[in-house]
Structures are given as structure tokens and as C-alpha cells.
Coordinates of C-alpha atoms in Angstrom, one line a residue:
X1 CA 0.0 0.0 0.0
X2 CA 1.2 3.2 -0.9
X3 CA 0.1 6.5 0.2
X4 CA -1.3 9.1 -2.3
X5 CA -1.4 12.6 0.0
X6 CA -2.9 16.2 -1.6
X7 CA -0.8 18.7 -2.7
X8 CA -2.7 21.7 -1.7
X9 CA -0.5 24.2 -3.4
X10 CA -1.7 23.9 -6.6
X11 CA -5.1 23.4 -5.9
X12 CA -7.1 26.2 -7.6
X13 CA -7.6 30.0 -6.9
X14 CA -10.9 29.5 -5.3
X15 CA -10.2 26.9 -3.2
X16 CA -7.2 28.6 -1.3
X17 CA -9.8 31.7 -1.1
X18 CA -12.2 29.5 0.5
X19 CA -9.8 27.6 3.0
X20 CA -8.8 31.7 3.7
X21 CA -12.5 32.9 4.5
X22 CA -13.0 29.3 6.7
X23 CA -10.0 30.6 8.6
X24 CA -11.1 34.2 8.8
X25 CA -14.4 32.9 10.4
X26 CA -12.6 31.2 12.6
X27 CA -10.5 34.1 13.8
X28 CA -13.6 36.6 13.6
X29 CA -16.6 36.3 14.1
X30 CA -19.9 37.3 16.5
X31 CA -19.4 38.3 19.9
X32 CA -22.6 37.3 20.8
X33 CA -22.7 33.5 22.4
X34 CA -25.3 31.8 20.7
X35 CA -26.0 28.0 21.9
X36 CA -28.1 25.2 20.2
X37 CA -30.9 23.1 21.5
X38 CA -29.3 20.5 23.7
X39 CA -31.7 18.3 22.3
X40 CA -33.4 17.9 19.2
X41 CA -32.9 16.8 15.2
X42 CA -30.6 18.5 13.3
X43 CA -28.8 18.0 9.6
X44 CA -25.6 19.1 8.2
X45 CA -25.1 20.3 4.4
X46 CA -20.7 21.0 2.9
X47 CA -18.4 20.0 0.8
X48 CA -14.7 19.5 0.8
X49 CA -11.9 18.4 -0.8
X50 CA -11.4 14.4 -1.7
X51 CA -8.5 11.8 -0.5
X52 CA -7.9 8.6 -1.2
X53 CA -5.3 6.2 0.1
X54 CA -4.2 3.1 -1.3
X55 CA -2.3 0.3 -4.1
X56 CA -1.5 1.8 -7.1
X57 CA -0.4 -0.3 -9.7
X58 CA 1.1 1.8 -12.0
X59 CA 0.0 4.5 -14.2
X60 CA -2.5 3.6 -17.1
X61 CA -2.4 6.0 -20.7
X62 CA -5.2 8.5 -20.5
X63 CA -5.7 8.7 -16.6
X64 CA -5.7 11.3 -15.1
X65 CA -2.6 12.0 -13.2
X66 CA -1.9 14.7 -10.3
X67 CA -4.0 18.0 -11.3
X68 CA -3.4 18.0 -14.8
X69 CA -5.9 19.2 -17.8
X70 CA -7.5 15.5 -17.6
X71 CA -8.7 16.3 -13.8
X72 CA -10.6 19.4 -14.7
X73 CA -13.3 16.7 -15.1
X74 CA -12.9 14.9 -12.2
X75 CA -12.1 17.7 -9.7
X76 CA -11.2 16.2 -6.0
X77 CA -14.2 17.3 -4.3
X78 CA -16.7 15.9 -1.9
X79 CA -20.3 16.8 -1.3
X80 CA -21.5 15.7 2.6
X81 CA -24.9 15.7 4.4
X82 CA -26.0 14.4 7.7
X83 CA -28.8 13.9 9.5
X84 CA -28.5 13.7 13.8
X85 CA -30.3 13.9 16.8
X86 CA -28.6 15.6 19.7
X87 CA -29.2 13.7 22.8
X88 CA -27.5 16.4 25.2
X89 CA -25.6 19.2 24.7
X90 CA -22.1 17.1 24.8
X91 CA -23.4 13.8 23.1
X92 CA -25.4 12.8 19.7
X93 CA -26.2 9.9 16.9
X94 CA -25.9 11.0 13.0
X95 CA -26.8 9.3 10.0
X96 CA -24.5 10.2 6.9
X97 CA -22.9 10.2 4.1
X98 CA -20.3 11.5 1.4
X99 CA -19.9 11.0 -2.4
X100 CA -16.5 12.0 -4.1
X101 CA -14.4 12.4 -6.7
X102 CA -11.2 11.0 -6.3
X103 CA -9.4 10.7 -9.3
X104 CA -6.2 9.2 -8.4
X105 CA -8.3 5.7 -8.5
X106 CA -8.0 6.1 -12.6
X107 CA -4.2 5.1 -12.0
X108 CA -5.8 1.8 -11.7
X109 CA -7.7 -0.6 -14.7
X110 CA -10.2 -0.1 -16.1
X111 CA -9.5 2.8 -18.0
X112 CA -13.7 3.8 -17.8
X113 CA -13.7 3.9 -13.7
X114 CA -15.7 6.8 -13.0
X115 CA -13.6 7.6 -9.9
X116 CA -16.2 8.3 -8.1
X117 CA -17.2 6.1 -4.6
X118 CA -19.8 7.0 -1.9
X119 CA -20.2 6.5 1.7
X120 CA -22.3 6.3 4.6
X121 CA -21.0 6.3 7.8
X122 CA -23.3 5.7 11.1
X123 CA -21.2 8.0 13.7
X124 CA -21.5 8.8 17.7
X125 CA -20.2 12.3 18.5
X126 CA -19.2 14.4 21.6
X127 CA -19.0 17.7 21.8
X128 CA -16.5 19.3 24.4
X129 CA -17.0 22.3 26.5
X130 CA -20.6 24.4 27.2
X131 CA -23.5 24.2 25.6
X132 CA -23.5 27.8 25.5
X133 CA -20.1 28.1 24.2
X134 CA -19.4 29.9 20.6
X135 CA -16.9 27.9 19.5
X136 CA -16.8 24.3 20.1
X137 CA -14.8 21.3 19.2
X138 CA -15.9 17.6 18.3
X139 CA -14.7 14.2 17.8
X140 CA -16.7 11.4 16.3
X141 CA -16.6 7.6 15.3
X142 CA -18.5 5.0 13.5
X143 CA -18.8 2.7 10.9
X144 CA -19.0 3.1 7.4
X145 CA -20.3 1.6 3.9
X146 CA -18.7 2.6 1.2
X147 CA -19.3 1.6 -2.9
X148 CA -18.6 2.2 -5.9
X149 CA -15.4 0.4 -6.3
X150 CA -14.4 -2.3 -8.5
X151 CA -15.7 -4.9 -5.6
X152 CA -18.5 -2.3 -5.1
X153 CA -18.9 -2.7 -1.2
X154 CA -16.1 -1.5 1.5
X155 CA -16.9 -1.9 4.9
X156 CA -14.5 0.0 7.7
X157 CA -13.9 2.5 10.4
X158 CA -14.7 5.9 10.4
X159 CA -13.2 8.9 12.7
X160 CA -13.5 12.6 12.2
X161 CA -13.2 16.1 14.0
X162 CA -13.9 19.6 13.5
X163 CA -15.0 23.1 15.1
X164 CA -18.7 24.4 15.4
X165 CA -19.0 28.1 15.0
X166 CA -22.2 28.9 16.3
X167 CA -24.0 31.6 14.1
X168 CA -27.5 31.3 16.1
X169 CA -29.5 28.8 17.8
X170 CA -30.0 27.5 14.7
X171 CA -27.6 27.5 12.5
X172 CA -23.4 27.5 12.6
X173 CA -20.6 26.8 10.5
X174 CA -18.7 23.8 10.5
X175 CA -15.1 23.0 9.4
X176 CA -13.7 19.3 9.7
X177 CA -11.7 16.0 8.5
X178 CA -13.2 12.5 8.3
X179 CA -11.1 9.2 7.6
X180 CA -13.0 6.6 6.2
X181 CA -11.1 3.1 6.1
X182 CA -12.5 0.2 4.4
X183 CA -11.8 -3.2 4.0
X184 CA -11.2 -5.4 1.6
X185 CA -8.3 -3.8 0.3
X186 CA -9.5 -3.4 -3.4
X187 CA -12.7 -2.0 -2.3
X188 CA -11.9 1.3 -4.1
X189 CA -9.3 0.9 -6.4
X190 CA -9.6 -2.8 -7.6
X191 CA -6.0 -3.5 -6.1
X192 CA -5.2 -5.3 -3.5
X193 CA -1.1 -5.3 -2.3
X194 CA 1.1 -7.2 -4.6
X195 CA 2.0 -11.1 -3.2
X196 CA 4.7 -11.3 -1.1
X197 CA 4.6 -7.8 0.5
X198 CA 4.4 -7.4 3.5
X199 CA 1.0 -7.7 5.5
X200 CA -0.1 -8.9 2.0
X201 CA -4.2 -9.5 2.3
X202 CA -4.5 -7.1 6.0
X203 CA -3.5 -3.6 3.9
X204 CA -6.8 -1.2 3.6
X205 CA -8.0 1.7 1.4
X206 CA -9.3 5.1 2.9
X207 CA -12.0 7.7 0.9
X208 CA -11.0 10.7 3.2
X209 CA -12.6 14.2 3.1
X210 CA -8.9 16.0 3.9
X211 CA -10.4 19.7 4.7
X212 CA -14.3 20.1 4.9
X213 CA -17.0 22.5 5.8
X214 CA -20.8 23.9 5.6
X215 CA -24.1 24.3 8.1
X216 CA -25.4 22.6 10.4
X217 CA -28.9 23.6 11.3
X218 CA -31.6 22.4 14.0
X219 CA -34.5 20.8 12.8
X220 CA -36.5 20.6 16.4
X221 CA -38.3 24.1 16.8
X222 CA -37.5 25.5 20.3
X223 CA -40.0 25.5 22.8
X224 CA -41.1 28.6 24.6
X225 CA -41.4 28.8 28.2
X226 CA -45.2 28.8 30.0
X227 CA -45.5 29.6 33.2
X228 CA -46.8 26.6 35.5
X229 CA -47.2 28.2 38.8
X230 CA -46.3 31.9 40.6
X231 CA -46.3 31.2 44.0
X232 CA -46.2 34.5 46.4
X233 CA -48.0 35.0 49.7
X234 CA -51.2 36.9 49.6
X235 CA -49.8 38.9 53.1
X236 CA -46.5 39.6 54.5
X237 CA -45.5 42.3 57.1
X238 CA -43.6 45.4 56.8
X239 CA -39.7 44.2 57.3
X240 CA -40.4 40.5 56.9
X241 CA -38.4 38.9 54.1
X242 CA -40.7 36.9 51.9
X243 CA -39.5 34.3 49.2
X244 CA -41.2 34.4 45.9
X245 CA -41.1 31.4 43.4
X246 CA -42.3 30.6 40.0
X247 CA -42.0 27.2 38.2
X248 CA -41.9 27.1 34.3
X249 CA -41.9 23.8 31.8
X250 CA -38.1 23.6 32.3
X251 CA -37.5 20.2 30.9
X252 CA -38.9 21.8 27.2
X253 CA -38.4 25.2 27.3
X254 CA -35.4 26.5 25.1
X255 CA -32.3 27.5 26.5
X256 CA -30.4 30.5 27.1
X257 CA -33.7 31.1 29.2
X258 CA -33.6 34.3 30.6
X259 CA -36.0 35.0 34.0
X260 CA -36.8 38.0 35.8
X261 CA -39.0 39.7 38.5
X262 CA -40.9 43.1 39.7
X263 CA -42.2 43.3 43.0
X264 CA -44.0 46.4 42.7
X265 CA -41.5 49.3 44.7
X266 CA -39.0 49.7 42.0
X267 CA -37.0 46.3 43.2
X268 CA -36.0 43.7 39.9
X269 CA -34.3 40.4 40.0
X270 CA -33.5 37.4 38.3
X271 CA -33.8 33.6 38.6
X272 CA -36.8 31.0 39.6
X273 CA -36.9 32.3 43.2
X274 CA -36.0 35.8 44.6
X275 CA -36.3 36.9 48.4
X276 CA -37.6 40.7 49.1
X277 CA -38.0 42.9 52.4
X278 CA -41.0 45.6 51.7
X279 CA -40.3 48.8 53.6
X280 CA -43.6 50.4 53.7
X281 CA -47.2 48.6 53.6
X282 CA -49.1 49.0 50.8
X283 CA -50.8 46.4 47.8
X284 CA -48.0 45.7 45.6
X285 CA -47.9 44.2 42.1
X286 CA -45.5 41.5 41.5
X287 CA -44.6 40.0 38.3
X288 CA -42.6 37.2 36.5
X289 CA -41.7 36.8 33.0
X290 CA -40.0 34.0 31.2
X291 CA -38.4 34.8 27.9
X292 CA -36.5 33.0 25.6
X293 CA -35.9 32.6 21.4
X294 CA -38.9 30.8 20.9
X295 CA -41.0 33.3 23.0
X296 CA -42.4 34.9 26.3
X297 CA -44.4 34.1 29.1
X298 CA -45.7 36.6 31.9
X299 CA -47.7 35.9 35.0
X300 CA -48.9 38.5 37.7
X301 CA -50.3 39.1 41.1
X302 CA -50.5 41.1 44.2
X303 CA -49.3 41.1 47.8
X304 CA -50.1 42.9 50.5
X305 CA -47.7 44.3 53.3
X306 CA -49.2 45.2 56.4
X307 CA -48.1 47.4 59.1
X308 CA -46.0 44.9 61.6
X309 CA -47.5 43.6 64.7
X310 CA -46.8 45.8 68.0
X311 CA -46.1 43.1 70.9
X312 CA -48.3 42.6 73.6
X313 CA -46.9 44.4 76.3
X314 CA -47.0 43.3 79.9
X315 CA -49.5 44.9 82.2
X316 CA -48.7 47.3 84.6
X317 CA -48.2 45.6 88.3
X318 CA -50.6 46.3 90.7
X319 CA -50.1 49.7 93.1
X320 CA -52.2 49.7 96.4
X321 CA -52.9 53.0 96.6
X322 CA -54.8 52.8 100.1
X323 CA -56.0 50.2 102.7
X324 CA -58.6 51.4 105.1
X325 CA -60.3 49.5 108.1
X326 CA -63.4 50.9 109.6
X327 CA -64.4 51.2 112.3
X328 CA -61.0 51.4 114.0
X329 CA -61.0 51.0 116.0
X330 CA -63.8 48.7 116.5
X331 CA -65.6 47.0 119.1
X332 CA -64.7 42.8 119.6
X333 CA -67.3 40.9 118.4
X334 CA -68.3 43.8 115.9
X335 CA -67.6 43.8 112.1
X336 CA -65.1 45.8 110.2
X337 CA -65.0 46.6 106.5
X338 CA -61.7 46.2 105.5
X339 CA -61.4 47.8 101.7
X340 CA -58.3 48.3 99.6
X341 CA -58.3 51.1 96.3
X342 CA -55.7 49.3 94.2
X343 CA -54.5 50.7 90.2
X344 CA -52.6 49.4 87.0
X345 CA -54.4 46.5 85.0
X346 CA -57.0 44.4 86.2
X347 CA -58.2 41.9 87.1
X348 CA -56.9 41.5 90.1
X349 CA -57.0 38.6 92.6
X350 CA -57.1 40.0 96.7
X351 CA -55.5 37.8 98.9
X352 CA -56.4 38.6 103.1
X353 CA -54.6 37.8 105.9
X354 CA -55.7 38.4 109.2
X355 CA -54.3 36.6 111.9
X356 CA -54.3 32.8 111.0
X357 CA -56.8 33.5 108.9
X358 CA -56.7 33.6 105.1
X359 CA -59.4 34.1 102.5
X360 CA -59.5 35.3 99.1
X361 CA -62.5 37.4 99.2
X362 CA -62.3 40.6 96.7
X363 CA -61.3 44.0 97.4
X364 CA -63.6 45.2 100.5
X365 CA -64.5 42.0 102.8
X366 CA -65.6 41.8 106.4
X367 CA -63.9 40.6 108.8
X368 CA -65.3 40.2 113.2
X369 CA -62.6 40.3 115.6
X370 CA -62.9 38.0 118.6
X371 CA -60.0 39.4 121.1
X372 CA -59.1 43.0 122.1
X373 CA -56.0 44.0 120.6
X374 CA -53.9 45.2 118.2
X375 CA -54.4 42.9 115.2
X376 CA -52.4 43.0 112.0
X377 CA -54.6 43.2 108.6
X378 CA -52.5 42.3 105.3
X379 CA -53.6 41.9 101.4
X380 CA -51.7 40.7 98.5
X381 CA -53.1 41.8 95.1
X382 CA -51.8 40.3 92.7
X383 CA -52.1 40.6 88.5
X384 CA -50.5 39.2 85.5
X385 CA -48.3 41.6 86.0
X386 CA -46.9 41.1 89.5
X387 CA -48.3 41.0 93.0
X388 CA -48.3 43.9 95.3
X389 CA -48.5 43.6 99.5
X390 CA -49.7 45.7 102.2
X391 CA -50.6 45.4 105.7
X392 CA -52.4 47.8 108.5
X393 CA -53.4 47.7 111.9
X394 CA -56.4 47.5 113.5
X395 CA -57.5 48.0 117.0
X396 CA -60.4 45.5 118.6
X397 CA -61.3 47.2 121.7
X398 CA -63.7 45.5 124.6
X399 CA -67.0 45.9 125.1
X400 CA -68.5 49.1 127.0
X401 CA -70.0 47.0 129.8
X402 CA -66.9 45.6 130.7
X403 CA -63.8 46.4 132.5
X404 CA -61.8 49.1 130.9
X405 CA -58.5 47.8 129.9
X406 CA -55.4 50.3 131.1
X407 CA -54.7 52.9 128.3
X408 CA -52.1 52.6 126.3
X409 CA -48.5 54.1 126.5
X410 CA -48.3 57.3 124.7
X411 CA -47.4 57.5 121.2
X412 CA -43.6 59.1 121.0
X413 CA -42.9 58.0 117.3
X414 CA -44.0 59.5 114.1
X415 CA -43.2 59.8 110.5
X416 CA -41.5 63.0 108.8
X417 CA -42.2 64.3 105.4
X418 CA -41.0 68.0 105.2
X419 CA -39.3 70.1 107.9
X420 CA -39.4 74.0 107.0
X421 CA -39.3 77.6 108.7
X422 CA -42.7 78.9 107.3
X423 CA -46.1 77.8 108.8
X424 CA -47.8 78.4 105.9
X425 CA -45.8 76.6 103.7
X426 CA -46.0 73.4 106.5
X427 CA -50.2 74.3 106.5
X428 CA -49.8 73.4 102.4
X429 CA -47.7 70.9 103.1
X430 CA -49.8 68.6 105.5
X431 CA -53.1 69.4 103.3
X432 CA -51.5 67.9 100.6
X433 CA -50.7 64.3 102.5
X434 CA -54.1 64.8 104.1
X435 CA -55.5 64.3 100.8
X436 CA -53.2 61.8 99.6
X437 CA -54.0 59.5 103.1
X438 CA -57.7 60.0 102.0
X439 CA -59.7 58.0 104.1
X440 CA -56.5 56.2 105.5
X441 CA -56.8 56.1 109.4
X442 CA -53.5 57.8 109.2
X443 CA -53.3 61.2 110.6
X444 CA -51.5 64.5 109.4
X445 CA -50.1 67.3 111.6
X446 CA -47.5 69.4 112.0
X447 CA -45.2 69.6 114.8
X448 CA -43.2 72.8 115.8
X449 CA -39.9 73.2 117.7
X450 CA -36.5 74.4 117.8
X451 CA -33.9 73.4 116.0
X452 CA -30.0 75.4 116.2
X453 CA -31.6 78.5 117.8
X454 CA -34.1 78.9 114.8
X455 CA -38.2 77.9 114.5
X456 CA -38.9 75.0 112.1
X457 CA -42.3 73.3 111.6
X458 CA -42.2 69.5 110.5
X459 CA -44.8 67.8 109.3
X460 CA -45.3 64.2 110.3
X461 CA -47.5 61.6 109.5
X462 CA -49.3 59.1 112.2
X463 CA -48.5 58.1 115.7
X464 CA -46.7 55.0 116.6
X465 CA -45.5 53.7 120.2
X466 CA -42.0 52.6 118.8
X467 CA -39.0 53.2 116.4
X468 CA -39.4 49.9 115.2
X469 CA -43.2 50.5 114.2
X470 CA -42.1 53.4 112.5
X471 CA -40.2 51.8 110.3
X472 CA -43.0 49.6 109.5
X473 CA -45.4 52.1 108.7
X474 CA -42.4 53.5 106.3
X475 CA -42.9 50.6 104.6
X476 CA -46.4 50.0 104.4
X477 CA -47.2 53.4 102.9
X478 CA -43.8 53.8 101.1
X479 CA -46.3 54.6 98.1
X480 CA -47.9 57.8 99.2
X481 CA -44.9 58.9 101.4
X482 CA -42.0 60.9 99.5
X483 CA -38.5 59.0 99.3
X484 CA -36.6 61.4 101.8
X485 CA -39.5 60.6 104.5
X486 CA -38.0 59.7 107.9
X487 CA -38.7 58.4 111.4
X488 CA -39.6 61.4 114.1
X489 CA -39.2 61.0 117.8
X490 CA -41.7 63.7 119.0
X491 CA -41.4 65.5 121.6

């Protein structure tokens, strides 16, 4: 087998234009990506120039030798076609074929070969890099059929490679080389290697297509994208982030697939989902639209943003403002209406304590005392808020008819609330805590004496036998009793 290889210097004028504007679209070109279906039918249309490989046996009178006169009717060309589907955007099946010229054959008898020899080829391909990408390269192999020959029939190997320019979606230029091998090895040219040579009856022929190109164009129209569902709340608050989401026929529609959103203040975005925080409340329109070659799809709808939700706030504790006992003091064996004025937010739940007694019995109960005495009354109200105490005393005096008990020590304590020089302003003093004591059985006075050679006038609020029940009135009425107020030994 020897090897017959083109000499593509003297191939004509407009050939070595054409190979120039193949390489000039390969150096040029659009700047605009453009990306075919990654699935669908598609064909190929070109032509290219014709090679054959294989046993000459010697040069016959009248063929046609080289690029000579004689070729002018047998020019080394080859038409192509193919028909494919694309299975993804990297892999596809094709269905093709060639028919060619290839006049070097004619070194070989008879003298009447039309040189010509055609083949189909059944091919896998894969395509490398992104569907998306401009430029791409291939590489494919198969089998092939060809005829035509002296034996007619030559079955073999095929491989091949090129570059896809894509022009648009659906249509790009392609330039490439196939290698066709077929066996036997007179398939094409009638010859088969002489005896005795080496690897005599394994040798094989090749119909090549050297340099190539043409279009490839889709044959599947695109699909264009419908909108299956928009999903959005129908209310959000102000400053909540809400997630919007639409879902389109994404298995069928076409690709590049562009997506985008309004939400109704001014805000865009892009992609099936898009998060938002609304600033203000209002009724806002949102949309979603789909677009791609084949088409567009829009869908629309509102939300509403409300103003956000104030928290509950916690109630305000109870305050006792006064506790009041009366009679008192009372007479043992007589009742007493106890009654407490509480504020803040109800309702509220009263808690007595007298003694070892302990009911639950509202705001004003009554309550019989059975010994003489002083007798310590307290209540706890309490709310969802907290739980104010309090406590007073009352006094359970005997009967009138009988004995009289001895009277009580003196009262030498009391509680001060303003010391000043001016009576007057000590008269407008004490009428103030008069009325803030209300019916408290807590009297108000004022108290004059000396104090570093100069008249003051304190006013002081209640009588108590001891320092230490001081103290405890200080803290029983710490609510109506300013913060500075102190315990008074009178005089």
C-alpha cells in the first residue's frame, strides 16, 4: 500500500480563497454566544476536498494523473450531508454520508472507472465544553459503507473532527476532517497489495474528506417557556423577608432562558426564586416573566404588606394605693370593713390575711374580731403583671360593759415628710398628704420646735409607740410617702 497525499499548493484559486474565509471565520466572528438546542434533530449540508489512500499499480495512458488538464473533469471534491439527533448538549447519533471524486483511483484498470465512490457512515459524536459556548470542538466515530469500487462494497472504520462556530440557535458553520477506512483492500481501487509484500491481504484503502465545511442547522423548533405556577404569599408584614417562586416547563423550554422579577416598589431580579424585604405597607404588584428565542411568558399578582405587629406588652403591676379599716378602732365581736383602692391593669385577685386566717374574698371583705388588741390586717393583690402587699393595723377594743382595759403608752414615734421655717408653707404641706392619706386612718399634723436657735415646723404623718413601728409604717405606705421621708421622735 502506498500513500497518495494532496498537494494543496496547486489546488485552484478559489479553493485557497475559500480555505482563507473558513479561517477568517474562525479568527472573527460574532461576539454574541449563541447555543443550540441540547436536544433535538438536526442536519448538516458542505463539501470538501477528496482523499484517497491506497495500491497503485502503476499509471495507465489517459488517466488522469496529479491536477493535470484531464482532472478538470474529475475535480477532487466531496459533497457531505448528515442527519443527527442531539441527545444532550455534549453527546449525539448522525446518519451520513459522502460522495466523491477521487481521481487518483483512474491510475488503476479499467480505464472507464468513474472515480467516483460513496459512503455512509453511522457515527457517535461528543462535543467538548458548554453548551452555551461559541466555539466548540468535536470528535466522532463510527462505521462506514462505502461503494462504488471495482468490488462495489467497503466496509470499515470511520473517525472525524472539527470546530462548530455557532452563528445562532439554529444554524453554525462547521469545518472538519473524516477518515473513512474500508476493507477489503481493493474496495476502491480494484488492487489489493502485490504477493509477497508485507502484510499482503491485511493492507486497507481510505476515501477521506482532507479539509471540509458547511451548516449545520436544527431541525427541532424550540420550545417557549409557559409559566406553570407563581407562587407568592397573599400577606407579608412590613420588614419581613418573603420568598417568591415561579415554576416554568423547564424540561422543554429552550435555552439560554432568561427570568426576571418586579415586586412592585422599584425592586428587579433574576432567577426561579427571589427573596424581598418591603419597607412600607401598601398592595403591591408583583410579576414574573419568562423569555426565551422561541418566546415569552408573563404571569402577575399582588401582595399585601401590612403594618408589623406591636407586641403585647405586659400589664402594669398592681399599686395599692390605700388600705382602710373601719371602724378602727372597733368594738370585739363587731364587724369591720376592710377595703383596699388598688391601680394598674386588672383583674386582680385580693388575697387577706388576718391573723391565722386567710381568705380570698375581693377588694372590700368583712372581717369580726374575737379578742381585744392590736391585730395586723394584710392583702396581696396580685395581677398578671406582679403582686403587690400591704398590711395595717387595726384595734379590737372591749365591750363598753366591761372592764376598761389600762390605756395605752403614749405614742412618741411619728413619720417625717417636710421640715421648714414657714407655717404656711408646712399648712400646704400637710393638706397635701391629708388628701393623699384620703380615708387612710393615718393622721397628718405638724409639729413645731427648735432646731440650732431657729423655728422649724415638721410635718409628720401618724402616731406609733415605737421606732421599730415606724419603720414599718415607712414601709407600708412607702407609696404615698415621699422617698426622703424619715422616722420622728416627738417630743
Amino acid at each position: 500500500m502506498r500513500l497518495l497525499s494532496l498537494n494543496l499548493s496547486r489546488l485552484p484559486e478559489g479553493g485557497l480563497a475559500l480555505l482563507g474565509a473558513v479561517l477568517l471565520v474562525l479568527g472573527s466572528g460574532p461576539t454574541v454566544q449563541a447555543q443550540h438546542l441540547d436536544s433535538g434533530f438536526y442536519g448538516k449540508l458542505g463539501a470538501g476536498l477528496s482523499g484517497y489512500t491506497g495500491d497503485l499499480a502503476g499509471q495507465r495512458a489517459g488517466a488522469p494523473q496529479k491536477f493535470g488538464a484531464n482532472a478538470l473533469s474529475h475535480p477532487p471534491l466531496v459533497a457531505a450531508g448528515e442527519l443527527g439527533y442531539q441527545l444532550s448538549p455534549s453527546w449525539g447519533l448522525a446518519l451520513g454520508g459522502q460522495a466523491g471524486s477521487y481521481g487518483s483511483v483512474g491510475n488503476v484498470t479499467p480505464a472507464t472507472d468513474s472515480y467516483r465512490r460513496y459512503t455512509s457512515h453511522l457515527l457517535g459524536r461528543y462535543t467538548f465544553g458548554a453548551s452555551d459556548r461559541r466555539v466548540a470542538f468535536y470528535l466522532d466515530a463510527g462505521l462506514n459503507v462505502t461503494v462504488g469500487g471495482p468490488t462495489r462494497t467497503g466496509v470499515g472504520p470511520s473517525v472525524g473532527g472539527g470546530i462548530d462556530i455557532r452563528a445562532s440557535r439554529g444554524v453554525s458553520v462547521y469545518v472538519e476532517s473524516r477518515l473513512n477506512t474500508t476493507f477489503p483492500d481493493e474496495a476502491v481501487d480494484g488492487a489489493d497489495q502485490p504477493p509477497g509484500s508485507a502484510g499482503g491481504g491485511r493492507a486497507f484503502d481510505t476515501v477521506n474528506q482532507p479539509l471540509g465545511f458547511g451548516l449545520r442547522f436544527s431541525l427541532t423548533t424550540p420550545t417557549a417557556p409557559e409559566i406553570v405556577a407563581l407562587t407568592v404569599p397573599a400577606e407579608v408584614e412590613v420588614g419581613t423577608p418573603v420568598t417568591l417562586t415561579a415554576t416554568i416547563n423547564e424540561d422543554g423550554a429552550a435555552r439560554p432562558l432568561d427570568r426576571r422579577w418586579r415586586v412592585g416598589d422599584g425592586t428587579e431580579g433574576t432567577g426561579p426564586t427571589m427573596t424581598h424585604t418591603y419597607g412600607r405597607p401598601g398592595t403591591y404588584p408583583v410579576t414574573f416573566s419568562a423569555h426565551n428565542e422561541a418566546g415569552e411568558a408573563t404571569a402577575s399578582t399582588t401582595i399585601r404588606v401590612t403594618r408589623a405587629a406591636e407586641p403585647p406588652s405586659s400589664p402594669d403591676a398592681p399599686w395599692i394605693v390605700s388600705l382602710t379599716a373601719r371602724p378602727n378602732p372597733v368594738r370585739v365581736g363587731k364587724p369591720v370593713q376592710l377595703r383596699s383602692a388598688v391601680e394598674g391593669d386588672g383583674p386582680f385577685t385580693h388575697r387577706w390575711i388576718v391573723g391565722d386566717d386567710t381568705s380570698d374574698a375581693g377588694p372590700a371583705p368583712t372581717h369580726t374580731f374575737e379578742r381585744p388588741g392590736r391585730h395586723t390586717v394584710r392583702v396581696r393583690v396580685s395581677n398578671d403583671g406582679g403582686t403587690e402587699a400591704r398590711s395595717m393595723t387595726v384595734h379590737a377594743e372591749r365591750p363598753a360593759n366591761q372592764t376598761a382595759r389600762a390605756p395605752a403608752p403614749a405614742a412618741e414615734w411619728a413619720i417625717g415628710v417636710a421640715s421648714m421655717r414657714s407655717r404656711a408653707g408646712a399648712e400646704e404641706m400637710a393638706q397635701r398628704y391629708r388628701g393623699r392619706f384620703g380615708d387612710a386612718p393615718v393622721s397628718v399634723r405638724i409639729v413645731e420646735g427648735v432646731l440650732d436657735q431657729t423655728r422649724h415646723f415638721r410635718v409628720v404623718v401618724g402616731r406609733y409607740e415605737t421606732q421599730a413601728a415606724t419603720r414599718q409604717a415607712l414601709e407600708d405606705h412607702r407609696r404615698a410617702l415621699p422617698p426622703g421621708a424619715w422616722s420622728v421622735r416627738l417630743p
